[in-house]
PDB file of C-alpha atoms in Angstrom:
ATOM      1  CA  MET F  18       7.070-124.306  78.645  1.00 46.00           C
ATOM      2  CA  ALA F  19      10.240-122.811  77.246  1.00 48.00           C
ATOM      3  CA  GLY F  20      11.879-124.718  74.442  1.00 50.00           C
ATOM      4  CA  GLY F  21       9.140-127.356  74.478  1.00 45.00           C
ATOM      5  CA  SER F  22       6.807-128.302  71.721  1.00 40.00           C
ATOM      6  CA  LEU F  23       3.180-129.150  71.650  1.00 37.00           C
ATOM      7  CA  SER F  24       1.721-131.544  69.146  1.00 36.00           C
ATOM      8  CA  PHE F  25      -1.734-132.892  68.451  1.00 36.00           C
ATOM      9  CA  MET F  26      -2.804-136.297  67.372  1.00 43.00           C
ATOM     10  CA  SER F  27      -5.912-135.886  65.288  1.00 41.00           C
ATOM     11  CA  PRO F  28      -8.032-138.746  64.096  1.00 50.00           C
ATOM     12  CA  GLY F  29      -8.723-136.578  61.064  1.00 48.00           C
ATOM     13  CA  LEU F  30     -11.961-135.813  59.413  1.00 48.00           C
ATOM     14  CA  PRO F  31     -13.888-138.643  57.888  1.00 50.00           C
ATOM     15  CA  SER F  32     -12.902-139.062  54.302  1.00 50.00           C
ATOM     16  CA  GLU F  33     -15.394-138.611  51.512  1.00 55.00           C
ATOM     17  CA  PRO F  34     -17.435-141.738  50.939  1.00 60.00           C
ATOM     18  CA  ALA F  35     -16.261-143.818  48.023  1.00 61.00           C
ATOM     19  CA  PRO F  36     -18.279-143.396  44.844  1.00 77.00           C
ATOM     20  CA  PRO F  37     -20.992-146.062  44.684  1.00 91.00           C
ATOM     21  CA  LEU F  38     -19.453-147.747  41.624  1.00 96.00           C
ATOM     22  CA  GLU F  39     -15.787-147.472  42.564  1.00 95.00           C
ATOM     23  CA  GLY F  40     -13.900-150.430  41.125  1.00 94.00           C
ATOM     24  CA  VAL F  41     -16.860-151.671  39.052  1.00 98.00           C
ATOM     25  CA  ARG F  42     -15.995-152.437  35.425  1.00 98.00           C
ATOM     26  CA  VAL F  43     -18.924-151.749  33.109  1.00 99.00           C
ATOM     27  CA  LEU F  44     -19.229-152.748  29.465  1.00 99.00           C
ATOM     28  CA  LEU F  45     -21.714-150.497  27.651  1.00 99.00           C
ATOM     29  CA  ALA F  46     -23.110-151.384  24.218  1.00 99.00           C
ATOM     30  CA  GLU F  47     -24.971-148.405  22.728  1.00 98.00           C
ATOM     31  CA  ASP F  48     -25.002-147.394  19.072  1.00 98.00           C
ATOM     32  CA  THR F  49     -26.116-143.756  19.474  1.00 96.00           C
ATOM     33  CA  PRO F  50     -22.954-141.727  20.160  1.00 98.00           C
ATOM     34  CA  TYR F  51     -24.486-139.002  22.350  1.00 96.00           C
ATOM     35  CA  VAL F  52     -26.395-141.561  24.453  1.00 95.00           C
ATOM     36  CA  ARG F  53     -23.250-143.701  24.759  1.00 97.00           C
ATOM     37  CA  GLN F  54     -21.286-140.647  25.931  1.00 97.00           C
ATOM     38  CA  ALA F  55     -23.982-139.513  28.381  1.00 95.00           C
ATOM     39  CA  LEU F  56     -24.231-142.968  29.963  1.00 96.00           C
ATOM     40  CA  THR F  57     -20.441-143.234  30.112  1.00 97.00           C
ATOM     41  CA  ASP F  58     -20.207-139.843  31.839  1.00 96.00           C
ATOM     42  CA  ILE F  59     -22.859-140.808  34.406  1.00 95.00           C
ATOM     43  CA  LEU F  60     -21.202-144.124  35.217  1.00 97.00           C
ATOM     44  CA  GLU F  61     -17.684-142.692  35.368  1.00 97.00           C
ATOM     45  CA  SER F  62     -18.837-139.872  37.656  1.00 95.00           C
ATOM     46  CA  ALA F  63     -20.112-142.599  39.998  1.00 96.00           C
ATOM     47  CA  GLY F  64     -16.669-144.255  39.967  1.00 96.00           C
ATOM     48  CA  ALA F  65     -17.107-146.984  37.355  1.00 98.00           C
ATOM     49  CA  ALA F  66     -14.493-147.885  34.758  1.00 98.00           C
ATOM     50  CA  VAL F  67     -16.451-147.941  31.498  1.00 99.00           C
ATOM     51  CA  THR F  68     -15.673-149.612  28.190  1.00 99.00           C
ATOM     52  CA  ALA F  69     -18.178-148.197  25.711  1.00 99.00           C
ATOM     53  CA  VAL F  70     -18.726-149.738  22.284  1.00 99.00           C
ATOM     54  CA  GLY F  71     -21.148-149.051  19.457  1.00 98.00           C
ATOM     55  CA  SER F  72     -22.289-152.543  18.481  1.00 98.00           C
ATOM     56  CA  ALA F  73     -23.277-155.918  19.865  1.00 98.00           C
ATOM     57  CA  GLU F  74     -20.392-157.571  18.024  1.00 98.00           C
ATOM     58  CA  ALA F  75     -17.849-155.185  19.571  1.00 98.00           C
ATOM     59  CA  ALA F  76     -19.431-155.770  22.978  1.00 99.00           C
ATOM     60  CA  LEU F  77     -19.063-159.543  22.681  1.00 98.00           C
ATOM     61  CA  ALA F  78     -15.384-159.183  21.763  1.00 98.00           C
ATOM     62  CA  ALA F  79     -14.789-156.720  24.628  1.00 98.00           C
ATOM     63  CA  LEU F  80     -16.589-158.955  27.113  1.00 98.00           C
ATOM     64  CA  GLN F  81     -14.364-161.900  26.256  1.00 94.00           C
ATOM     65  CA  ALA F  82     -11.204-159.774  26.355  1.00 96.00           C
ATOM     66  CA  GLU F  83     -11.896-157.701  29.464  1.00 94.00           C
ATOM     67  CA  ARG F  84     -14.378-159.660  31.616  1.00 95.00           C
ATOM     68  CA  PRO F  85     -16.435-156.715  32.942  1.00 98.00           C
ATOM     69  CA  ASP F  86     -18.415-156.875  36.172  1.00 97.00           C
ATOM     70  CA  VAL F  87     -21.603-155.600  34.514  1.00 98.00           C
ATOM     71  CA  LEU F  88     -22.956-155.473  30.960  1.00 98.00           C
ATOM     72  CA  LEU F  89     -25.366-152.728  29.854  1.00 98.00           C
ATOM     73  CA  SER F  90     -26.804-153.070  26.372  1.00 98.00           C
ATOM     74  CA  ASP F  91     -29.221-151.260  24.121  1.00 98.00           C
ATOM     75  CA  LEU F  92     -31.631-153.635  22.409  1.00 96.00           C
ATOM     76  CA  SER F  93     -31.912-151.984  18.987  1.00 95.00           C
ATOM     77  CA  MET F  94     -28.569-151.517  17.275  1.00 95.00           C
ATOM     78  CA  PRO F  95     -27.567-151.846  13.620  1.00 94.00           C
ATOM     79  CA  GLY F  96     -26.651-155.410  12.778  1.00 94.00           C
ATOM     80  CA  ASN F  97     -27.144-157.655  15.751  1.00 97.00           C
ATOM     81  CA  GLY F  98     -28.845-156.109  18.758  1.00 96.00           C
ATOM     82  CA  GLY F  99     -29.029-156.624  22.476  1.00 98.00           C
ATOM     83  CA  TYR F 100     -31.104-159.798  22.302  1.00 98.00           C
ATOM     84  CA  TRP F 101     -28.458-161.403  20.090  1.00 98.00           C
ATOM     85  CA  LEU F 102     -25.724-160.168  22.424  1.00 99.00           C
ATOM     86  CA  ILE F 103     -27.255-161.576  25.595  1.00 98.00           C
ATOM     87  CA  GLY F 104     -27.895-164.887  23.827  1.00 98.00           C
ATOM     88  CA  GLN F 105     -24.223-165.078  22.846  1.00 98.00           C
ATOM     89  CA  VAL F 106     -23.091-164.114  26.353  1.00 98.00           C
ATOM     90  CA  ARG F 107     -25.332-166.644  28.096  1.00 98.00           C
ATOM     91  CA  ALA F 108     -24.039-169.375  25.758  1.00 98.00           C
ATOM     92  CA  LEU F 109     -20.472-168.789  27.012  1.00 97.00           C
ATOM     93  CA  PRO F 110     -19.074-170.845  29.867  1.00 96.00           C
ATOM     94  CA  ARG F 111     -19.165-169.050  33.212  1.00 93.00           C
ATOM     95  CA  GLU F 112     -15.371-168.684  33.282  1.00 93.00           C
ATOM     96  CA  ARG F 113     -15.498-166.845  29.936  1.00 94.00           C
ATOM     97  CA  GLY F 114     -18.193-164.379  31.011  1.00 95.00           C
ATOM     98  CA  GLY F 115     -21.388-166.338  30.495  1.00 96.00           C
ATOM     99  CA  ALA F 116     -22.756-165.355  33.910  1.00 95.00           C
ATOM    100  CA  THR F 117     -21.979-161.627  33.586  1.00 97.00           C
ATOM    101  CA  PRO F 118     -24.831-159.654  35.174  1.00 97.00           C
ATOM    102  CA  ALA F 119     -26.628-157.607  32.533  1.00 97.00           C
ATOM    103  CA  ALA F 120     -29.260-154.933  32.040  1.00 97.00           C
ATOM    104  CA  ALA F 121     -31.024-153.893  28.859  1.00 97.00           C
ATOM    105  CA  VAL F 122     -31.080-150.089  28.607  1.00 96.00           C
ATOM    106  CA  THR F 123     -33.693-149.383  25.981  1.00 93.00           C
ATOM    107  CA  ALA F 124     -36.398-147.098  24.654  1.00 92.00           C
ATOM    108  CA  HIS F 125     -38.650-150.159  24.331  1.00 89.00           C
ATOM    109  CA  THR F 126     -41.079-149.784  27.216  1.00 90.00           C
ATOM    110  CA  GLY F 127     -43.932-151.707  28.719  1.00 90.00           C
ATOM    111  CA  PRO F 128     -44.551-155.024  30.411  1.00 92.00           C
ATOM    112  CA  GLU F 129     -44.209-157.085  27.231  1.00 93.00           C
ATOM    113  CA  TYR F 130     -40.687-155.761  26.604  1.00 90.00           C
ATOM    114  CA  ARG F 131     -39.751-156.218  30.245  1.00 93.00           C
ATOM    115  CA  ALA F 132     -40.874-159.851  30.111  1.00 95.00           C
ATOM    116  CA  SER F 133     -38.974-160.544  26.882  1.00 96.00           C
ATOM    117  CA  VAL F 134     -35.809-158.883  28.222  1.00 96.00           C
ATOM    118  CA  LEU F 135     -35.858-160.962  31.400  1.00 95.00           C
ATOM    119  CA  LYS F 136     -36.643-164.153  29.490  1.00 97.00           C
ATOM    120  CA  ALA F 137     -33.708-163.480  27.141  1.00 97.00           C
ATOM    121  CA  GLY F 138     -31.235-163.454  30.042  1.00 97.00           C
ATOM    122  CA  PHE F 139     -30.978-159.859  31.249  1.00 97.00           C
ATOM    123  CA  GLN F 140     -31.519-159.252  34.969  1.00 96.00           C
ATOM    124  CA  TYR F 141     -32.942-155.725  34.521  1.00 95.00           C
ATOM    125  CA  HIS F 142     -34.991-153.785  31.968  1.00 95.00           C
ATOM    126  CA  VAL F 143     -34.035-150.091  32.195  1.00 94.00           C
ATOM    127  CA  GLU F 144     -36.272-147.744  30.220  1.00 93.00           C
ATOM    128  CA  LYS F 145     -34.752-144.721  28.477  1.00 90.00           C
ATOM    129  CA  PRO F 146     -34.677-142.061  29.590  1.00 88.00           C
ATOM    130  CA  CYS F 147     -33.717-143.250  33.033  1.00 89.00           C
ATOM    131  CA  GLY F 148     -32.693-141.303  36.092  1.00 90.00           C
ATOM    132  CA  ILE F 149     -29.070-141.073  37.133  1.00 92.00           C
ATOM    133  CA  ARG F 150     -29.748-142.538  40.575  1.00 92.00           C
ATOM    134  CA  GLU F 151     -31.761-145.389  39.077  1.00 93.00           C
ATOM    135  CA  LEU F 152     -28.981-146.299  36.651  1.00 95.00           C
ATOM    136  CA  VAL F 153     -26.276-146.169  39.330  1.00 96.00           C
ATOM    137  CA  ARG F 154     -28.445-148.198  41.729  1.00 94.00           C
ATOM    138  CA  ILE F 155     -29.046-150.900  39.118  1.00 95.00           C
ATOM    139  CA  VAL F 156     -25.373-151.159  38.143  1.00 97.00           C
ATOM    140  CA  ALA F 157     -24.388-151.357  41.823  1.00 96.00           C
ATOM    141  CA  ALA F 158     -26.968-154.106  42.418  1.00 94.00           C
ATOM    142  CA  LEU F 159     -25.723-156.059  39.415  1.00 96.00           C
ATOM    143  CA  ALA F 160     -22.100-155.703  40.560  1.00 95.00           C
ATOM    144  CA  LEU F 161     -22.979-156.953  44.047  1.00 91.00           C
ATOM    145  CA  ASN F 162     -24.751-159.943  42.564  1.00 79.00           C
ATOM    146  CA  GLU F 163     -21.625-160.737  40.539  1.00 57.00           C
ATOM    147  CA  GLU F 164     -19.433-160.574  43.641  1.00 50.00           C
ATOM    148  CA  ALA F 165     -21.794-162.879  45.528  1.00 42.00           C
ATOM    149  CA  ARG F 166     -21.992-165.292  42.610  1.00 47.00           C
ATOM    150  CA  TRP F 167     -18.197-165.614  42.302  1.00 41.00           C
ATOM    151  CA  ALA F 168     -17.680-165.847  46.071  1.00 37.00           C
ATOM    152  CA  THR F 169     -19.586-169.123  46.271  1.00 32.00           C
TER     153      THR F 169
END
């Protein structure tokens, strides 16, 4: 076919799947710098936008200013710890972050700690060290619960 052209319409290759935490805003309260950085790196590599702070007080201020989708908190931090933080969060009205889904990420292990964490207002008790997949799965589950809660 002289002078003609041939073109193809291609549906293209499937794009890479979105990271499991794409668009999820996570507030992380962890006082140990290297643990805070490691958790931040894991969550960001899964697509999350992470605000990481070193104290419960800073976390409470960040939660009220930024309204994250998920809160992750260590239990033992200098000053007030994770139990204090979740108590303060749960005392807030829903529209100010009081219903923010939360997980305690802690070295405190065993059924007695799990029970106290859940009773305090956290939805999950994550034992350190935790696997990358486990952490991402828990944050994704918490974020989905938040979306469902606000949709109703």
